[in-house]
PDB file of C-alpha atoms in Angstrom:
ATOM      1  CA  UNK Y   1      -0.075   0.417   0.425  1.00  0.00           C
ATOM      2  CA  UNK Y   2       0.942   3.482  -1.057  1.00  0.00           C
ATOM      3  CA  UNK Y   3       2.419   5.785   2.640  1.00  0.00           C
ATOM      4  CA  UNK Y   4       3.087   9.423   2.308  1.00  0.00           C
ATOM      5  CA  UNK Y   5       5.839  10.553   4.745  1.00  0.00           C
ATOM      6  CA  UNK Y   6       6.274  14.700   5.882  1.00  0.00           C
ATOM      7  CA  UNK Y   7       9.768  14.467   8.101  1.00  0.00           C
ATOM      8  CA  UNK Y   8       8.835  17.373   9.859  1.00  0.00           C
ATOM      9  CA  UNK Y   9       5.464  17.793  12.013  1.00  0.00           C
ATOM     10  CA  UNK Y  10       6.779  21.375  12.785  1.00  0.00           C
ATOM     11  CA  UNK Y  11       8.180  23.976  10.448  1.00  0.00           C
ATOM     12  CA  UNK Y  12       8.798  27.337  12.718  1.00  0.00           C
ATOM     13  CA  UNK Y  13      10.148  30.335  10.393  1.00  0.00           C
ATOM     14  CA  UNK Y  14      10.519  34.184  10.195  1.00  0.00           C
ATOM     15  CA  UNK Y  15       8.403  36.092   8.384  1.00  0.00           C
ATOM     16  CA  UNK Y  16       9.896  36.664   4.519  1.00  0.00           C
ATOM     17  CA  UNK Y  17      12.264  34.018   4.989  1.00  0.00           C
ATOM     18  CA  UNK Y  18      12.215  31.216   2.622  1.00  0.00           C
ATOM     19  CA  UNK Y  19      10.323  27.811   3.732  1.00  0.00           C
ATOM     20  CA  UNK Y  20      10.983  24.059   1.980  1.00  0.00           C
ATOM     21  CA  UNK Y  21       8.105  21.216   3.921  1.00  0.00           C
ATOM     22  CA  UNK Y  22       9.233  17.828   2.985  1.00  0.00           C
ATOM     23  CA  UNK Y  23       7.499  14.952   1.712  1.00  0.00           C
ATOM     24  CA  UNK Y  24       8.246  11.686   0.428  1.00  0.00           C
ATOM     25  CA  UNK Y  25       6.050   8.653  -1.077  1.00  0.00           C
ATOM     26  CA  UNK Y  26       6.633   5.151  -1.385  1.00  0.00           C
ATOM     27  CA  UNK Y  27       7.965   3.977  -4.246  1.00  0.00           C
ATOM     28  CA  UNK Y  28       5.759   3.304  -7.497  1.00  0.00           C
ATOM     29  CA  UNK Y  29       5.724   3.899 -10.940  1.00  0.00           C
ATOM     30  CA  UNK Y  30       3.022   5.895 -11.605  1.00  0.00           C
ATOM     31  CA  UNK Y  31       1.899   8.888  -8.827  1.00  0.00           C
ATOM     32  CA  UNK Y  32      -0.375  11.741  -8.907  1.00  0.00           C
ATOM     33  CA  UNK Y  33       0.859  14.335  -6.209  1.00  0.00           C
ATOM     34  CA  UNK Y  34      -0.835  17.104  -4.199  1.00  0.00           C
ATOM     35  CA  UNK Y  35      -0.165  19.294  -1.842  1.00  0.00           C
ATOM     36  CA  UNK Y  36      -3.531  20.692   0.355  1.00  0.00           C
ATOM     37  CA  UNK Y  37      -3.435  23.628   2.950  1.00  0.00           C
ATOM     38  CA  UNK Y  38      -5.834  23.902   6.034  1.00  0.00           C
ATOM     39  CA  UNK Y  39      -5.706  27.031   8.139  1.00  0.00           C
ATOM     40  CA  UNK Y  40      -7.181  26.654  11.696  1.00  0.00           C
ATOM     41  CA  UNK Y  41     -10.701  24.617  11.627  1.00  0.00           C
ATOM     42  CA  UNK Y  42     -11.273  24.577   8.454  1.00  0.00           C
ATOM     43  CA  UNK Y  43     -11.583  22.658   5.233  1.00  0.00           C
ATOM     44  CA  UNK Y  44      -8.725  21.119   3.085  1.00  0.00           C
ATOM     45  CA  UNK Y  45      -7.399  23.635   0.059  1.00  0.00           C
ATOM     46  CA  UNK Y  46      -5.773  22.674  -3.172  1.00  0.00           C
ATOM     47  CA  UNK Y  47      -2.312  24.023  -3.223  1.00  0.00           C
ATOM     48  CA  UNK Y  48      -0.904  22.685  -6.548  1.00  0.00           C
ATOM     49  CA  UNK Y  49      -0.710  19.097  -8.005  1.00  0.00           C
ATOM     50  CA  UNK Y  50       1.375  17.230 -10.428  1.00  0.00           C
ATOM     51  CA  UNK Y  51      -0.692  14.807 -12.638  1.00  0.00           C
ATOM     52  CA  UNK Y  52       2.512  14.913 -15.600  1.00  0.00           C
ATOM     53  CA  UNK Y  53       4.914  16.789 -17.450  1.00  0.00           C
ATOM     54  CA  UNK Y  54       7.075  19.487 -16.073  1.00  0.00           C
ATOM     55  CA  UNK Y  55       8.472  18.375 -12.902  1.00  0.00           C
ATOM     56  CA  UNK Y  56       8.236  21.997 -11.363  1.00  0.00           C
ATOM     57  CA  UNK Y  57       4.626  22.670 -10.325  1.00  0.00           C
ATOM     58  CA  UNK Y  58       3.640  26.004  -9.682  1.00  0.00           C
ATOM     59  CA  UNK Y  59       0.355  26.715  -7.092  1.00  0.00           C
ATOM     60  CA  UNK Y  60      -1.738  29.272  -5.419  1.00  0.00           C
ATOM     61  CA  UNK Y  61      -0.435  31.959  -2.799  1.00  0.00           C
ATOM     62  CA  UNK Y  62       3.407  31.154  -4.654  1.00  0.00           C
ATOM     63  CA  UNK Y  63       3.921  27.943  -3.591  1.00  0.00           C
ATOM     64  CA  UNK Y  64       5.927  25.260  -6.091  1.00  0.00           C
ATOM     65  CA  UNK Y  65       6.790  22.064  -5.588  1.00  0.00           C
ATOM     66  CA  UNK Y  66       9.084  20.131  -7.588  1.00  0.00           C
ATOM     67  CA  UNK Y  67       8.745  16.045  -8.108  1.00  0.00           C
ATOM     68  CA  UNK Y  68      11.496  13.940  -8.048  1.00  0.00           C
ATOM     69  CA  UNK Y  69      11.068  10.691  -9.337  1.00  0.00           C
ATOM     70  CA  UNK Y  70      14.052   9.168  -8.235  1.00  0.00           C
ATOM     71  CA  UNK Y  71      13.993  10.048  -4.943  1.00  0.00           C
ATOM     72  CA  UNK Y  72      10.519   9.567  -4.751  1.00  0.00           C
ATOM     73  CA  UNK Y  73       9.818  13.012  -3.354  1.00  0.00           C
ATOM     74  CA  UNK Y  74       7.357  16.506  -3.665  1.00  0.00           C
ATOM     75  CA  UNK Y  75       8.983  18.688  -1.936  1.00  0.00           C
ATOM     76  CA  UNK Y  76       6.894  22.093  -1.136  1.00  0.00           C
ATOM     77  CA  UNK Y  77       8.856  25.492  -1.263  1.00  0.00           C
ATOM     78  CA  UNK Y  78       8.061  29.427  -1.127  1.00  0.00           C
ATOM     79  CA  UNK Y  79      10.675  31.975  -1.112  1.00  0.00           C
ATOM     80  CA  UNK Y  80       8.992  34.154   0.855  1.00  0.00           C
ATOM     81  CA  UNK Y  81       6.581  33.229   3.461  1.00  0.00           C
ATOM     82  CA  UNK Y  82       4.220  35.433   5.362  1.00  0.00           C
ATOM     83  CA  UNK Y  83       2.159  35.541   8.144  1.00  0.00           C
ATOM     84  CA  UNK Y  84      -0.808  34.541   7.039  1.00  0.00           C
ATOM     85  CA  UNK Y  85       1.070  30.978   5.364  1.00  0.00           C
ATOM     86  CA  UNK Y  86       0.532  30.288   9.165  1.00  0.00           C
ATOM     87  CA  UNK Y  87      -1.498  26.575   8.830  1.00  0.00           C
ATOM     88  CA  UNK Y  88      -1.157  23.091   8.145  1.00  0.00           C
ATOM     89  CA  UNK Y  89      -0.110  21.439   5.127  1.00  0.00           C
ATOM     90  CA  UNK Y  90      -0.876  18.019   3.733  1.00  0.00           C
ATOM     91  CA  UNK Y  91       0.905  15.951   0.807  1.00  0.00           C
ATOM     92  CA  UNK Y  92      -1.069  13.736  -0.592  1.00  0.00           C
ATOM     93  CA  UNK Y  93      -0.837  10.796  -3.127  1.00  0.00           C
ATOM     94  CA  UNK Y  94      -2.752   8.777  -5.837  1.00  0.00           C
ATOM     95  CA  UNK Y  95      -1.081   5.353  -6.729  1.00  0.00           C
ATOM     96  CA  UNK Y  96      -1.798   4.912 -10.457  1.00  0.00           C
ATOM     97  CA  UNK Y  97      -1.104   0.902  -9.955  1.00  0.00           C
ATOM     98  CA  UNK Y  98      -3.623   0.289  -7.531  1.00  0.00           C
ATOM     99  CA  UNK Y  99      -6.597   1.299  -9.248  1.00  0.00           C
ATOM    100  CA  UNK Y 100      -6.250   4.834  -8.157  1.00  0.00           C
ATOM    101  CA  UNK Y 101      -9.161   5.427  -6.362  1.00  0.00           C
ATOM    102  CA  UNK Y 102      -8.673   6.969  -3.126  1.00  0.00           C
ATOM    103  CA  UNK Y 103      -5.956  10.087  -1.864  1.00  0.00           C
ATOM    104  CA  UNK Y 104      -3.178   8.887   0.601  1.00  0.00           C
ATOM    105  CA  UNK Y 105      -2.571  11.796   2.638  1.00  0.00           C
ATOM    106  CA  UNK Y 106       1.122  12.365   4.640  1.00  0.00           C
ATOM    107  CA  UNK Y 107       0.017  13.243   8.555  1.00  0.00           C
ATOM    108  CA  UNK Y 108       0.800  16.513   8.118  1.00  0.00           C
ATOM    109  CA  UNK Y 109       3.061  20.036   8.227  1.00  0.00           C
ATOM    110  CA  UNK Y 110       2.239  22.769  10.850  1.00  0.00           C
ATOM    111  CA  UNK Y 111       4.145  25.918   8.921  1.00  0.00           C
ATOM    112  CA  UNK Y 112       4.539  28.577  11.959  1.00  0.00           C
ATOM    113  CA  UNK Y 113       5.275  32.002  10.588  1.00  0.00           C
ATOM    114  CA  UNK Y 114       6.250  34.832  13.113  1.00  0.00           C
ATOM    115  CA  UNK Y 115       7.024  38.438  12.815  1.00  0.00           C
TER     116      UNK Y 115
ATOM    117  CA  UNK X   1     -21.502  29.639  -5.726  1.00  0.00           C
ATOM    118  CA  UNK X   2     -20.560  25.447  -5.821  1.00  0.00           C
ATOM    119  CA  UNK X   3     -19.168  23.639  -3.126  1.00  0.00           C
ATOM    120  CA  UNK X   4     -19.628  21.194  -0.016  1.00  0.00           C
ATOM    121  CA  UNK X   5     -21.264  22.151   2.396  1.00  0.00           C
ATOM    122  CA  UNK X   6     -21.278  20.021   6.312  1.00  0.00           C
ATOM    123  CA  UNK X   7     -23.454  20.818   9.097  1.00  0.00           C
ATOM    124  CA  UNK X   8     -23.401  21.170  11.987  1.00  0.00           C
ATOM    125  CA  UNK X   9     -19.831  23.028  12.311  1.00  0.00           C
ATOM    126  CA  UNK X  10     -20.346  21.573  15.784  1.00  0.00           C
ATOM    127  CA  UNK X  11     -21.666  18.385  17.352  1.00  0.00           C
ATOM    128  CA  UNK X  12     -21.842  17.230  21.048  1.00  0.00           C
ATOM    129  CA  UNK X  13     -23.289  14.232  21.948  1.00  0.00           C
ATOM    130  CA  UNK X  14     -23.467  11.968  24.959  1.00  0.00           C
ATOM    131  CA  UNK X  15     -21.716   8.165  24.973  1.00  0.00           C
ATOM    132  CA  UNK X  16     -23.774   5.510  23.416  1.00  0.00           C
ATOM    133  CA  UNK X  17     -26.102   7.281  20.862  1.00  0.00           C
ATOM    134  CA  UNK X  18     -25.484   7.098  17.129  1.00  0.00           C
ATOM    135  CA  UNK X  19     -25.018  10.821  15.457  1.00  0.00           C
ATOM    136  CA  UNK X  20     -25.186  11.383  11.812  1.00  0.00           C
ATOM    137  CA  UNK X  21     -22.809  13.792  10.197  1.00  0.00           C
ATOM    138  CA  UNK X  22     -24.749  15.733   7.150  1.00  0.00           C
ATOM    139  CA  UNK X  23     -22.876  16.555   3.656  1.00  0.00           C
ATOM    140  CA  UNK X  24     -24.303  17.874   0.299  1.00  0.00           C
ATOM    141  CA  UNK X  25     -22.422  19.295  -2.343  1.00  0.00           C
ATOM    142  CA  UNK X  26     -23.673  20.682  -5.856  1.00  0.00           C
ATOM    143  CA  UNK X  27     -20.600  20.223  -8.215  1.00  0.00           C
ATOM    144  CA  UNK X  28     -22.481  17.721  -9.919  1.00  0.00           C
ATOM    145  CA  UNK X  29     -19.352  15.261  -8.600  1.00  0.00           C
ATOM    146  CA  UNK X  30     -20.222  11.497  -8.755  1.00  0.00           C
ATOM    147  CA  UNK X  31     -17.705  10.385  -5.924  1.00  0.00           C
ATOM    148  CA  UNK X  32     -17.904  11.518  -2.507  1.00  0.00           C
ATOM    149  CA  UNK X  33     -15.415  10.978   0.326  1.00  0.00           C
ATOM    150  CA  UNK X  34     -15.595  11.001   4.092  1.00  0.00           C
ATOM    151  CA  UNK X  35     -12.184  11.554   6.190  1.00  0.00           C
ATOM    152  CA  UNK X  36     -11.468  11.295   9.807  1.00  0.00           C
ATOM    153  CA  UNK X  37      -8.687  13.889  11.563  1.00  0.00           C
ATOM    154  CA  UNK X  38      -7.047  13.409  14.567  1.00  0.00           C
ATOM    155  CA  UNK X  39      -4.450  15.747  16.155  1.00  0.00           C
ATOM    156  CA  UNK X  40      -0.928  14.557  14.256  1.00  0.00           C
ATOM    157  CA  UNK X  41      -2.635  11.431  12.563  1.00  0.00           C
ATOM    158  CA  UNK X  42      -3.269  13.472   8.995  1.00  0.00           C
ATOM    159  CA  UNK X  43      -6.780  12.516   7.523  1.00  0.00           C
ATOM    160  CA  UNK X  44      -7.796   8.725   7.110  1.00  0.00           C
ATOM    161  CA  UNK X  45     -10.405   7.658   4.798  1.00  0.00           C
ATOM    162  CA  UNK X  46     -13.552   6.211   6.512  1.00  0.00           C
ATOM    163  CA  UNK X  47     -15.629   5.248   3.277  1.00  0.00           C
ATOM    164  CA  UNK X  48     -16.385   6.434   0.282  1.00  0.00           C
ATOM    165  CA  UNK X  49     -18.926   6.483  -3.069  1.00  0.00           C
ATOM    166  CA  UNK X  50     -18.045   6.376  -6.590  1.00  0.00           C
ATOM    167  CA  UNK X  51     -21.433   6.359  -7.927  1.00  0.00           C
ATOM    168  CA  UNK X  52     -24.976   6.682  -6.457  1.00  0.00           C
ATOM    169  CA  UNK X  53     -26.430   3.473  -4.751  1.00  0.00           C
ATOM    170  CA  UNK X  54     -22.866   2.086  -4.205  1.00  0.00           C
ATOM    171  CA  UNK X  55     -20.232   2.811  -1.649  1.00  0.00           C
ATOM    172  CA  UNK X  56     -16.793   1.243  -0.308  1.00  0.00           C
ATOM    173  CA  UNK X  57     -15.241   0.970   3.469  1.00  0.00           C
ATOM    174  CA  UNK X  58     -12.249   3.141   3.669  1.00  0.00           C
ATOM    175  CA  UNK X  59      -9.143   2.217   6.162  1.00  0.00           C
ATOM    176  CA  UNK X  60     -11.190   3.257   9.266  1.00  0.00           C
ATOM    177  CA  UNK X  61     -14.779   1.834   8.380  1.00  0.00           C
ATOM    178  CA  UNK X  62     -15.467   0.265  11.668  1.00  0.00           C
ATOM    179  CA  UNK X  63     -18.079   1.622  13.986  1.00  0.00           C
ATOM    180  CA  UNK X  64     -19.258   4.303  10.898  1.00  0.00           C
ATOM    181  CA  UNK X  65     -22.106   3.831   8.013  1.00  0.00           C
ATOM    182  CA  UNK X  66     -22.798   5.400   5.365  1.00  0.00           C
ATOM    183  CA  UNK X  67     -25.757   5.899   2.529  1.00  0.00           C
ATOM    184  CA  UNK X  68     -25.565   7.480  -1.111  1.00  0.00           C
ATOM    185  CA  UNK X  69     -29.273   7.850  -1.797  1.00  0.00           C
ATOM    186  CA  UNK X  70     -28.763  11.191  -4.327  1.00  0.00           C
ATOM    187  CA  UNK X  71     -25.430  12.288  -5.720  1.00  0.00           C
ATOM    188  CA  UNK X  72     -25.660  15.131  -3.905  1.00  0.00           C
ATOM    189  CA  UNK X  73     -25.559  13.545  -0.483  1.00  0.00           C
ATOM    190  CA  UNK X  74     -23.595  11.515   1.442  1.00  0.00           C
ATOM    191  CA  UNK X  75     -24.406  11.457   5.166  1.00  0.00           C
ATOM    192  CA  UNK X  76     -22.223   9.659   7.676  1.00  0.00           C
ATOM    193  CA  UNK X  77     -23.629   7.978  10.862  1.00  0.00           C
ATOM    194  CA  UNK X  78     -20.950   7.555  13.536  1.00  0.00           C
ATOM    195  CA  UNK X  79     -22.132   4.908  15.706  1.00  0.00           C
ATOM    196  CA  UNK X  80     -22.309   3.749  18.984  1.00  0.00           C
ATOM    197  CA  UNK X  81     -20.034   0.634  17.988  1.00  0.00           C
ATOM    198  CA  UNK X  82     -17.086   3.296  17.428  1.00  0.00           C
ATOM    199  CA  UNK X  83     -14.835   3.418  20.485  1.00  0.00           C
ATOM    200  CA  UNK X  84     -13.041   7.123  20.055  1.00  0.00           C
ATOM    201  CA  UNK X  85     -15.360   9.049  17.988  1.00  0.00           C
ATOM    202  CA  UNK X  86     -14.330  12.699  19.168  1.00  0.00           C
ATOM    203  CA  UNK X  87     -12.417  13.770  15.558  1.00  0.00           C
ATOM    204  CA  UNK X  88     -13.243  16.252  13.000  1.00  0.00           C
ATOM    205  CA  UNK X  89     -14.687  14.866  10.282  1.00  0.00           C
ATOM    206  CA  UNK X  90     -14.388  15.962   6.676  1.00  0.00           C
ATOM    207  CA  UNK X  91     -16.267  15.623   3.538  1.00  0.00           C
ATOM    208  CA  UNK X  92     -14.521  15.456   0.179  1.00  0.00           C
ATOM    209  CA  UNK X  93     -16.054  14.878  -3.650  1.00  0.00           C
ATOM    210  CA  UNK X  94     -14.201  15.201  -6.658  1.00  0.00           C
ATOM    211  CA  UNK X  95     -15.741  14.450 -10.682  1.00  0.00           C
ATOM    212  CA  UNK X  96     -15.018  10.643 -10.631  1.00  0.00           C
ATOM    213  CA  UNK X  97     -13.151   8.720  -8.119  1.00  0.00           C
ATOM    214  CA  UNK X  98      -9.046   8.260  -9.337  1.00  0.00           C
ATOM    215  CA  UNK X  99      -6.921  10.977 -10.054  1.00  0.00           C
ATOM    216  CA  UNK X 100      -9.214  13.930  -9.543  1.00  0.00           C
ATOM    217  CA  UNK X 101      -8.549  16.108  -7.008  1.00  0.00           C
ATOM    218  CA  UNK X 102     -10.967  16.680  -4.052  1.00  0.00           C
ATOM    219  CA  UNK X 103     -12.974  19.343  -2.860  1.00  0.00           C
ATOM    220  CA  UNK X 104     -13.805  19.432   0.774  1.00  0.00           C
ATOM    221  CA  UNK X 105     -16.364  20.736   3.013  1.00  0.00           C
ATOM    222  CA  UNK X 106     -15.430  22.675   6.374  1.00  0.00           C
ATOM    223  CA  UNK X 107     -15.594  19.729   8.592  1.00  0.00           C
ATOM    224  CA  UNK X 108     -17.663  19.134  11.717  1.00  0.00           C
ATOM    225  CA  UNK X 109     -16.147  18.668  15.080  1.00  0.00           C
ATOM    226  CA  UNK X 110     -17.825  15.905  16.845  1.00  0.00           C
ATOM    227  CA  UNK X 111     -17.644  15.919  20.491  1.00  0.00           C
ATOM    228  CA  UNK X 112     -19.236  12.977  22.612  1.00  0.00           C
ATOM    229  CA  UNK X 113     -18.871  12.640  26.257  1.00  0.00           C
TER     230      UNK X 113
END
């Protein structure tokens, strides 16, 4: 079964600093990859997705992620964070070899941006 | 506006009572999902439905039940058999099952005492 590992449960960072949130998934030939953001007591909102094509994916709010097949990673980056980016971020994967019915989520990374 | 609604936002129940969480979508999506979220655990899939009148168990279906009588609606019942029902419950939908992105509702926080 597919699994997703988000290596950091919390990432503290100062405003305007760059940030990288790490995500690794189980090895698979074909996957779709997603990053979602969750603000407190709200549902999840899609930040970006990788289905095929360019390995560098740009999303909303200035975020981007790079798909690295050899390292089975999909790390999320932002060059300069804002206080409003404080939220929990979830990486998720669909394994196309498993009948690709459902998403598997990581446990989340809480991004804490301070002034 | 199209979207997913979940009601109520907060729900309180006594132990031993069944409770039903509502999920409605007007996105004309075929597939719908229920997740449970606990602190530090990420999202875990309870049930999903790919089409009306059909649904499948997810990873943690024990103590829960669902129905899918209408395309727009996918209610979740938390039964008294669920040992630790207190959690944040999220409903989602997608155009179809598979590689389509999922759209999430705002969630229902259930507290059972």
